[in-house]
Each structure stands twice: as C-alpha cells, then as structure tokens.
Short mmCIF file of C-alpha atoms and ligand atoms in Angstrom, two decimals:
data_model
loop_
_atom_site.label_atom_id
_atom_site.label_comp_id
_atom_site.label_asym_id
_atom_site.label_seq_id
_atom_site.Cartn_x
_atom_site.Cartn_y
_atom_site.Cartn_z
CA UNK A 250 25.13 0.95 7.22
CA UNK A 251 21.39 0.41 7.72
CA UNK A 252 18.91 3.20 8.42
CA UNK A 253 18.34 3.55 12.19
CA UNK A 254 14.66 4.18 11.89
CA UNK A 255 12.09 3.22 9.24
CA UNK A 256 8.35 3.63 8.72
CA UNK A 257 6.09 0.66 8.32
CA UNK A 258 3.20 1.97 6.22
CA UNK A 259 0.18 -0.18 7.04
CA UNK A 260 -2.02 -1.21 4.10
CA UNK A 261 -4.04 -4.04 5.68
CA UNK A 262 -7.34 -2.17 6.02
CA UNK A 263 -7.14 -1.15 2.34
CA UNK A 264 -5.08 -3.69 0.36
CA UNK A 265 -6.17 -6.49 2.70
CA UNK A 266 -9.87 -5.84 2.95
CA UNK A 267 -10.34 -4.92 -0.75
CA UNK A 268 -9.41 -8.49 -1.52
CA UNK A 269 -11.65 -10.36 0.91
CA UNK A 270 -14.75 -11.88 -0.65
CA UNK A 271 -16.76 -10.98 2.43
CA UNK A 272 -17.20 -7.31 3.25
CA UNK A 273 -16.42 -6.61 6.89
CA UNK A 274 -18.92 -4.50 8.82
CA UNK A 275 -17.71 -0.90 9.22
CA UNK A 276 -17.45 -1.20 13.01
CA UNK A 277 -15.12 -4.20 12.64
CA UNK A 278 -12.87 -2.25 10.28
CA UNK A 279 -12.77 0.60 12.80
CA UNK A 280 -11.90 -1.84 15.58
CA UNK A 281 -9.01 -3.24 13.56
CA UNK A 282 -7.67 0.22 12.70
CA UNK A 283 -7.92 1.31 16.35
CA UNK A 284 -5.87 -1.77 17.33
CA UNK A 285 -3.22 -0.87 14.73
CA UNK A 286 -3.03 2.66 16.14
CA UNK A 287 -2.76 1.24 19.67
CA UNK A 288 0.24 -0.81 18.49
CA UNK A 289 2.01 2.40 17.53
CA UNK A 290 1.45 2.46 13.79
CA UNK A 291 1.66 6.04 12.53
CA UNK A 292 0.83 5.72 8.83
CA UNK A 293 -2.22 3.70 7.88
CA UNK A 294 -4.04 3.38 4.56
CA UNK A 295 -7.53 2.96 5.92
CA UNK A 296 -9.70 2.58 2.80
CA UNK A 297 -10.18 3.65 -0.84
CA UNK A 298 -12.40 6.30 -2.37
CA UNK A 299 -12.82 4.29 -5.57
CA UNK A 300 -15.94 3.24 -7.44
CA UNK A 301 -18.11 1.02 -5.18
CA UNK A 302 -18.98 -0.95 -8.32
CA UNK A 303 -15.34 -1.90 -8.69
CA UNK A 304 -14.49 -2.48 -5.02
CA UNK A 305 -17.71 -3.03 -3.07
CA UNK A 306 -15.76 -4.11 0.02
CA UNK A 307 -14.65 -0.51 0.62
CA UNK A 308 -17.89 1.26 -0.27
CA UNK A 309 -18.28 2.43 3.35
CA UNK A 310 -15.24 4.75 3.30
CA UNK A 311 -17.10 7.85 4.52
CA UNK A 312 -18.82 5.98 7.35
CA UNK A 313 -15.55 4.31 8.38
CA UNK A 314 -13.79 7.66 8.74
CA UNK A 315 -16.59 8.82 11.01
CA UNK A 316 -16.27 5.75 13.22
CA UNK A 317 -12.52 5.40 13.49
CA UNK A 318 -10.69 7.29 16.23
CA UNK A 319 -8.32 10.03 15.02
CA UNK A 320 -5.16 10.72 16.97
CA UNK A 321 -2.55 13.45 16.56
CA UNK A 322 0.59 12.12 14.93
CA UNK A 323 -1.23 9.31 13.14
CA UNK A 324 -1.72 9.91 9.43
CA UNK A 325 -4.57 8.15 7.66
CA UNK A 326 -4.47 7.86 3.90
CA UNK A 327 -6.70 6.34 1.20
CA UNK A 328 -6.53 5.50 -2.48
CA UNK A 329 -8.09 8.01 -4.86
CA UNK A 330 -8.47 7.11 -8.57
CA UNK A 331 -9.80 10.44 -9.83
CA UNK A 332 -11.04 13.91 -8.82
CA UNK A 333 -14.29 12.46 -7.52
CA UNK A 334 -12.31 10.24 -5.16
CA UNK A 335 -10.21 13.20 -4.07
CA UNK A 336 -13.29 15.25 -3.27
CA UNK A 337 -14.63 12.39 -1.14
CA UNK A 338 -11.31 11.99 0.68
CA UNK A 339 -11.11 15.70 1.37
CA UNK A 340 -14.69 15.84 2.64
CA UNK A 341 -13.88 12.95 4.98
CA UNK A 342 -11.06 15.03 6.48
CA UNK A 343 -8.02 13.17 5.16
CA UNK A 344 -4.78 15.13 4.94
CA UNK A 345 -3.14 12.57 2.69
CA UNK A 346 -4.27 10.66 -0.41
CA UNK A 347 -2.65 8.10 -2.69
CA UNK A 348 -2.82 8.01 -6.48
CA UNK A 349 -2.13 4.68 -8.17
CA UNK A 350 -1.11 3.67 -11.64
CA UNK A 351 0.41 0.67 -13.37
CA UNK A 352 3.64 0.12 -15.27
CA UNK A 353 1.92 -2.30 -17.66
CA UNK A 354 -0.90 -1.49 -20.08
CA UNK A 355 -2.96 -4.62 -19.47
CA UNK A 356 -3.03 -4.25 -15.69
CA UNK A 357 -3.82 -0.54 -16.04
CA UNK A 358 -6.84 -1.32 -18.22
CA UNK A 359 -8.12 -4.06 -15.92
CA UNK A 360 -7.59 -2.10 -12.71
CA UNK A 361 -8.79 1.39 -13.61
CA UNK A 362 -10.03 1.09 -17.19
CA UNK A 363 -7.40 3.53 -18.46
CA UNK A 364 -4.22 3.34 -20.53
CA UNK A 365 -0.98 4.21 -18.76
CA UNK A 366 -0.93 7.61 -20.48
CA UNK A 367 -4.50 8.37 -19.41
CA UNK A 368 -3.75 7.18 -15.89
CA UNK A 369 -0.63 9.34 -15.67
CA UNK A 370 -2.55 12.41 -16.83
CA UNK A 371 -5.25 11.64 -14.26
CA UNK A 372 -2.74 11.13 -11.45
CA UNK A 373 -1.07 14.46 -12.28
CA UNK A 374 -4.43 16.23 -12.26
CA UNK A 375 -5.39 14.69 -8.90
CA UNK A 376 -1.98 15.47 -7.40
CA UNK A 377 -2.15 19.11 -8.44
CA UNK A 378 -5.68 19.49 -7.06
CA UNK A 379 -4.80 17.74 -3.79
CA UNK A 380 -1.73 19.86 -3.19
CA UNK A 381 -3.74 22.99 -3.90
CA UNK A 382 -6.12 21.82 -1.18
CA UNK A 383 -3.18 21.37 1.20
CA UNK A 384 -3.06 17.56 1.08
CA UNK A 385 0.03 15.39 0.77
CA UNK A 386 0.00 12.88 -2.07
CA UNK A 387 1.61 9.47 -2.18
CA UNK A 388 1.88 7.57 -5.46
CA UNK A 389 1.85 3.89 -6.27
CA UNK A 390 3.32 2.26 -9.29
CA UNK A 391 2.05 -1.31 -9.75
CA UNK A 392 3.52 -4.28 -11.64
CA UNK A 393 7.09 -2.94 -11.38
CA UNK A 394 8.56 -6.44 -10.99
CA UNK A 395 6.17 -8.09 -13.48
CA UNK A 396 2.60 -8.07 -14.77
CA UNK A 397 0.07 -10.88 -14.42
CA UNK A 398 -1.03 -10.31 -18.02
CA UNK A 399 2.14 -9.18 -19.80
CA UNK A 400 4.97 -10.70 -17.81
CA UNK A 401 8.20 -8.70 -18.04
CA UNK A 402 8.04 -4.94 -17.47
CA UNK A 403 11.02 -2.90 -18.74
CA UNK A 404 12.82 -0.96 -16.04
CA UNK A 405 13.24 2.04 -18.38
CA UNK A 406 9.46 2.42 -18.46
CA UNK A 407 9.35 2.23 -14.66
CA UNK A 408 11.98 4.95 -14.37
CA UNK A 409 10.15 7.18 -16.86
CA UNK A 410 6.78 6.91 -15.06
CA UNK A 411 8.36 7.37 -11.63
CA UNK A 412 10.13 10.54 -12.71
CA UNK A 413 6.88 11.96 -14.06
CA UNK A 414 5.02 11.18 -10.82
CA UNK A 415 7.74 12.72 -8.67
CA UNK A 416 7.82 15.80 -10.91
CA UNK A 417 4.05 16.04 -10.52
CA UNK A 418 4.54 16.61 -6.78
CA UNK A 419 3.99 13.33 -4.95
CA UNK A 420 6.06 13.16 -1.77
CA UNK A 421 6.63 9.43 -1.92
CA UNK A 422 6.49 6.75 -4.55
CA UNK A 423 5.61 3.24 -3.52
CA UNK A 424 6.94 0.60 -5.92
CA UNK A 425 4.55 -2.32 -6.19
CA UNK A 426 5.48 -5.95 -6.66
CA UNK A 427 1.77 -6.49 -7.22
CA UNK A 428 1.91 -10.23 -7.80
CA UNK A 429 5.01 -11.05 -5.77
CA UNK A 430 7.35 -12.22 -8.53
CA UNK A 431 10.40 -10.16 -7.58
CA UNK A 432 13.73 -11.62 -6.57
CA UNK A 433 16.52 -9.77 -4.71
CA UNK A 434 18.83 -9.16 -7.67
CA UNK A 435 15.97 -7.67 -9.66
CA UNK A 436 15.10 -5.45 -6.71
CA UNK A 437 18.68 -4.24 -6.62
CA UNK A 438 18.56 -3.48 -10.37
CA UNK A 439 15.29 -1.56 -10.10
CA UNK A 440 16.49 0.49 -7.14
CA UNK A 441 19.86 1.20 -8.75
CA UNK A 442 18.12 2.50 -11.89
CA UNK A 443 15.73 4.71 -9.92
CA UNK A 444 18.30 6.08 -7.48
CA UNK A 445 20.10 7.71 -10.39
CA UNK A 446 17.12 10.02 -10.72
CA UNK A 447 15.64 10.52 -7.24
CA UNK A 448 16.67 10.52 -3.59
CA UNK A 449 16.14 7.30 -1.65
CA UNK A 450 13.67 8.86 0.78
CA UNK A 451 11.29 9.36 -2.16
CA UNK A 452 10.91 5.61 -2.46
CA UNK A 453 8.86 3.01 -0.59
CA UNK A 454 8.54 -0.71 -1.30
CA UNK A 455 5.13 -2.38 -1.57
CA UNK A 456 5.87 -6.07 -1.72
CA UNK A 457 3.30 -8.82 -2.05
CA UNK A 458 4.56 -12.11 -0.67
CA UNK A 459 3.00 -14.49 -3.20
CA UNK A 460 6.20 -16.49 -3.67
CA UNK A 461 7.85 -15.86 -0.34
CA UNK A 462 10.37 -13.26 -1.53
CA UNK A 463 8.90 -10.12 0.06
CA UNK A 464 11.14 -10.05 3.12
CA UNK A 465 14.26 -10.79 1.07
CA UNK A 466 13.36 -7.93 -1.29
CA UNK A 467 12.67 -5.64 1.67
CA UNK A 468 16.14 -6.42 3.01
CA UNK A 469 17.68 -5.39 -0.31
CA UNK A 470 15.74 -2.13 -0.05
CA UNK A 471 16.85 -1.58 3.52
CA UNK A 472 20.48 -2.09 2.52
CA UNK A 473 20.00 0.48 -0.26
CA UNK A 474 18.69 2.97 2.32
CA UNK A 475 14.93 2.70 1.75
CA UNK A 476 13.11 3.87 4.89
CA UNK A 477 9.44 3.13 4.13
CA UNK A 478 8.04 -0.37 3.79
CA UNK A 479 4.40 -1.08 3.06
CA UNK A 480 3.05 -4.05 4.99
CA UNK A 481 -0.27 -5.47 6.08
CA UNK A 482 -1.41 -6.89 9.36
CA UNK A 483 -1.29 -10.69 9.32
CA UNK A 484 -0.17 -10.59 5.67
CA UNK A 485 -3.63 -9.73 4.33
CA UNK A 486 -3.87 -8.33 0.82
CA UNK A 487 -4.05 -8.77 -2.92
CA UNK A 488 -5.45 -6.97 -5.93
CA UNK A 489 -8.80 -8.15 -7.31
CA UNK A 490 -7.63 -7.02 -10.75
CA UNK A 491 -4.34 -8.95 -10.59
CA UNK A 492 -5.13 -12.67 -10.59
CA UNK A 493 -2.82 -14.68 -8.37
CA UNK A 494 -1.79 -11.76 -6.17
CA UNK A 495 -1.46 -12.93 -2.58
CA UNK A 496 -1.08 -10.89 0.57
CA UNK A 497 1.43 -8.17 1.35
CA UNK A 498 4.54 -8.58 3.42
CA UNK A 499 3.10 -9.12 6.93
CA UNK A 500 3.57 -6.12 9.23
CA UNK A 501 4.65 -8.33 12.14
CA UNK A 502 7.24 -10.13 9.99
CA UNK A 503 8.67 -6.80 8.85
CA UNK A 504 8.75 -5.35 12.37
CA UNK A 505 10.30 -8.51 13.82
CA UNK A 506 13.13 -8.48 11.28
CA UNK A 507 13.73 -4.73 11.58
CA UNK A 508 13.83 -4.70 15.38
CA UNK A 509 16.07 -7.75 15.37
CA UNK A 510 18.51 -5.83 13.16
CA UNK A 511 18.48 -2.80 15.45
CA UNK A 512 16.21 -0.72 13.20
CA UNK A 513 13.52 1.18 15.09
CA UNK A 514 9.91 1.40 13.85
CA UNK A 515 8.11 2.92 16.83
CA UNK A 516 5.75 -0.08 16.80
CA UNK A 517 5.11 -2.38 19.76
CA UNK A 518 5.40 -5.90 18.33
CA UNK A 519 3.35 -7.57 21.09
CA UNK A 520 0.51 -5.13 20.53
CA UNK A 521 0.82 -5.65 16.78
CA UNK A 522 0.28 -9.35 17.36
CA UNK A 523 -2.84 -8.46 19.36
CA UNK A 524 -4.05 -6.48 16.34
CA UNK A 525 -3.23 -9.49 14.15
CA UNK A 526 -5.29 -11.70 16.41
CA UNK A 527 -8.21 -9.28 16.05
CA UNK A 528 -7.78 -9.29 12.25
CA UNK A 529 -7.83 -13.07 12.23
CA UNK A 530 -10.93 -13.20 14.40
CA UNK A 531 -12.78 -10.65 12.24
CA UNK A 532 -11.80 -12.28 8.95
CA UNK A 533 -12.60 -15.71 10.33
CA UNK A 534 -9.62 -17.68 9.11
CA UNK A 535 -5.97 -18.27 9.87
CA UNK A 536 -3.87 -15.50 8.34
CA UNK A 537 -0.60 -16.05 6.49
CA UNK A 538 1.72 -13.94 8.66
CA UNK A 539 4.54 -16.17 9.92
CA UNK A 540 5.46 -14.22 13.05
CA UNK A 541 1.78 -13.95 13.95
CA UNK A 542 1.28 -17.72 13.77
CA UNK A 543 4.49 -18.37 15.70
CA UNK A 544 3.48 -15.92 18.43
CA UNK A 545 -0.07 -17.27 18.69
CA UNK A 546 1.25 -20.83 18.84
CA UNK A 547 3.52 -20.13 21.82
P1 HMG B 1 -15.04 3.39 -14.97
O1 HMG B 1 -16.19 2.44 -14.86
O2 HMG B 1 -14.13 3.22 -16.11
O3 HMG B 1 -15.38 4.93 -15.00
O4 HMG B 1 -14.22 3.30 -13.61
P2 HMG B 1 -16.58 5.86 -14.70
O5 HMG B 1 -15.95 7.18 -14.48
O6 HMG B 1 -17.57 5.70 -15.77
O7 HMG B 1 -17.24 5.39 -13.32
C1 HMG B 1 -18.14 4.31 -13.19
C2 HMG B 1 -19.08 4.56 -12.04
O8 HMG B 1 -18.31 4.73 -10.83
C3 HMG B 1 -19.88 5.84 -12.17
O9 HMG B 1 -21.09 5.62 -11.48
C4 HMG B 1 -19.06 6.85 -11.41
O10 HMG B 1 -19.82 7.91 -10.91
C5 HMG B 1 -18.54 6.03 -10.28
P3 HMG B 1 -22.48 5.45 -12.30
O11 HMG B 1 -22.61 6.69 -13.10
O12 HMG B 1 -22.27 4.23 -13.17
O13 HMG B 1 -23.48 5.27 -11.24
N1 HMG B 1 -17.27 6.52 -9.74
C6 HMG B 1 -17.02 6.70 -8.44
N2 HMG B 1 -17.77 6.51 -7.35
C7 HMG B 1 -17.20 6.80 -6.17
N3 HMG B 1 -15.94 7.24 -6.03
C8 HMG B 1 -15.16 7.44 -7.10
C9 HMG B 1 -15.70 7.16 -8.38
N4 HMG B 1 -15.21 7.25 -9.61
C10 HMG B 1 -16.18 6.87 -10.45
N5 HMG B 1 -13.90 7.87 -6.95
C11 HMG B 1 -12.54 3.88 -11.98
C12 HMG B 1 -12.96 3.95 -13.44
C13 HMG B 1 -11.12 4.38 -11.91
C14 HMG B 1 -13.46 4.78 -11.17
C15 HMG B 1 -12.67 2.42 -11.50
O14 HMG B 1 -11.98 1.61 -12.38
C16 HMG B 1 -12.13 2.19 -10.12
O15 HMG B 1 -12.66 2.71 -9.13
N6 HMG B 1 -11.08 1.37 -10.00
C17 HMG B 1 -10.43 1.08 -8.72
C18 HMG B 1 -9.88 -0.31 -8.72
C19 HMG B 1 -9.15 -0.58 -7.45
O16 HMG B 1 -9.41 0.03 -6.40
N7 HMG B 1 -8.21 -1.54 -7.50
C20 HMG B 1 -7.46 -1.97 -6.36
C21 HMG B 1 -6.49 -0.95 -5.86
S1 HMG B 1 -4.96 -0.91 -6.77
C22 HMG B 1 -3.99 -2.09 -5.97
O17 HMG B 1 -4.47 -2.85 -5.19
C23 HMG B 1 -2.50 -2.07 -6.22
C24 HMG B 1 -1.71 -1.45 -5.06
O18 HMG B 1 -1.92 -2.14 -3.84
C25 HMG B 1 -0.20 -1.47 -5.37
C26 HMG B 1 0.29 -2.86 -5.80
O19 HMG B 1 0.05 -3.84 -5.11
O20 HMG B 1 0.93 -2.88 -6.86
C27 HMG B 1 -2.09 0.04 -4.83
MG1 MG B 2 -1.01 -3.99 -3.28
#
C-alpha cells in the first residue's frame, strides 16, 4: 500500500541555481520562489549560506530572504556548511537549516574541503548549535549511489554515516544520488539496509536524473513507504563539485506521477507548470522537465 500523502521538497532555487553559470538577479529568484509558493509548495530550499567564493551564484542569500514573501505554513530552508553559515541562516530568520556531507572521501574533499570524518564532526556541531537555537535540521548524504571520483560506495559506510547523523539530532536525512547513477534494485538494497536502523519517515530521496532513472528510483522509495521526495522545478540542478551531475527529478514529473497514483502532495500541478514557465523564462533556455515541456507544447 502506497502512502496517501507525500511531501515534495523543492530544491530548484538552491540545487538548480547553484549550478547555473549565470547568476540570476535576486529579484528574479524571489519571483520564482513566490511562484512555487503560489503553486502550493510547502517546503522549499531557497538558497545556501556557503562561502561565496565556492558558490558565487548564491552569494545574495541574505538579500533574497529579505525580498521573498514569507507565508505561514511554508518552511524555507537553506544549506549551511559550518557555524558561520548557521549564524547567517539564523540572522536571516530561517527556522530550518540543512547540513550536507558526502559518503565518499574524494567528493567530500572537492565539495567542502574536508574529510568525511571532519565533515561529520562539523555537521554534528552545527546540528547541536541549531537545535539549541530552536531550529530544525535536515541532513544530506551525497554520493550514496556512486561517486564521480571513486565510483562504488559501500552501503555499510552509508548506513554508518546515516546512523550518526540521525543520532546527532537531524529530523530528516535526504539520500543523494548526486550524479544520477542509481538503478531501482540498488535503491531497494540501500533502503532495505537503512530501514533496519531507522524509521522510514526519517528518510527522503534526493535523486538527480542524469541517466533517466530518478522517477523509477522514486517509485521504489514510494513503495517502501518514503514520504519525502526532493525535486526541482523544471528539472534544474547539479553539483558544481560533481562533474557530470545533471538536474534533479523535476517537481512537475514527480507531482504528475504521484497524483496519477492517487498520492496527494497539496500542490496544484497547473500552477507548478506556471512556475516552471517562469523558471524557463528567467534562466533563458528550455528546461529538461518532461511534464513541463509536454504541458507547454499543448
Ligand atoms: P574553505 O575554503 O576550505 O574554508 O571552505 P575556510 O573556512 O577557509 O573559508 C574560506 C573563505 O570562505 C573564508 O573567507 C571564510 O570566511 C569564508 P576569507 O577569509 O578567505 O575571506 N566562509 C564563509 N563565508 C560565508 N558563509 C559561510 C562561510 N564559510 C566560510 N558559511 C567551505 C570550506 C565549507 C566553507 C566551502 O568549501 C564551501 O562553502 N563549500 C560549499 C560547496 C557547496 O555549496 N556545494 C554545493 C552544495 S552540495 C550539493 O549540491 C549536493 C546536494 O544537492 C545533495 C546531492 O545532490 O547529493 C546537497
Ligand atoms: Mg543535489
């Protein structure tokens, strides 16, 4: 039996825009986020409080949070890599933050210039400080299905890191197929291993669609009872420190499949397409989302 209701956790403004060569003006980012809220999205990762040297596209995080409309019931989150990022997120009025680490050493070094052990210690420190300040903390684990530098990532290591993050007090752990190499059987194996140690509502899936398997992997998750799926408007996304990473599972594709299977998301698909059209106009090229292109072509 499938869950009756799931959350689509929108990452387009963060995962999508961090990966565009051109930095969007702050007012355009705010316009896109407002359109996502108007479509009924309730959980949106709006930006990152990371080093502007590493991700210049998101250097306007403070200004963006001033410009974007806040609405009760809509939770904005942002990536924080360290205590400095947490302080910035807190000052900007966020009630939720996301820590992020990798399951492979090489990606960890390239992405945040830390070993996995250093990154884990940092994530624990940030989580403790955030919870003390009354914030909720989400956690990401990248390269779970494979690493662009190292290839195979052992599932035992994934389980070990996930358990430590959950013990540290994150409320949800988002498993990243950073470069979109996962296939459904592997997804089943990873979930089976993790579900021996944590309840299913602790887990979210963050699937990049590089090789067209994101929706199939999401379906495996849904069947296993996962109720949070990360997705990005129009299928934007990628990681600048993971060569070859393409966009995330498109929000419209996820919502279309879920609604068609009788699973509620609280999102208005027509309005989501309007937001996708805005994203496409602002970015200035055709986006990869399949449902979006089908709807715009009608
Ligand atoms: P570093 O250079 O090793 O360390 O960066 P640092 O502490 O020496 O900092 C360098 C400079 O950045 C310093 O400035 C710091 O003050 C400043 P300087 O003294 O040179 O003028 N700095 C900051 N500024 C603003 N906010 C901060 C901050 N921290 C330091 N929070 C660091 C280490 C972790 C900071 C850096 O590597 C970094 O910011 N990395 C972020 C990379 C990133 O955002 N990657 C993409 C997101 S992850 C992803 O996409 C995967 C995901 O989607 C899941 C999936 O798909 O798998 C989540
Ligand atoms: Mg990602």
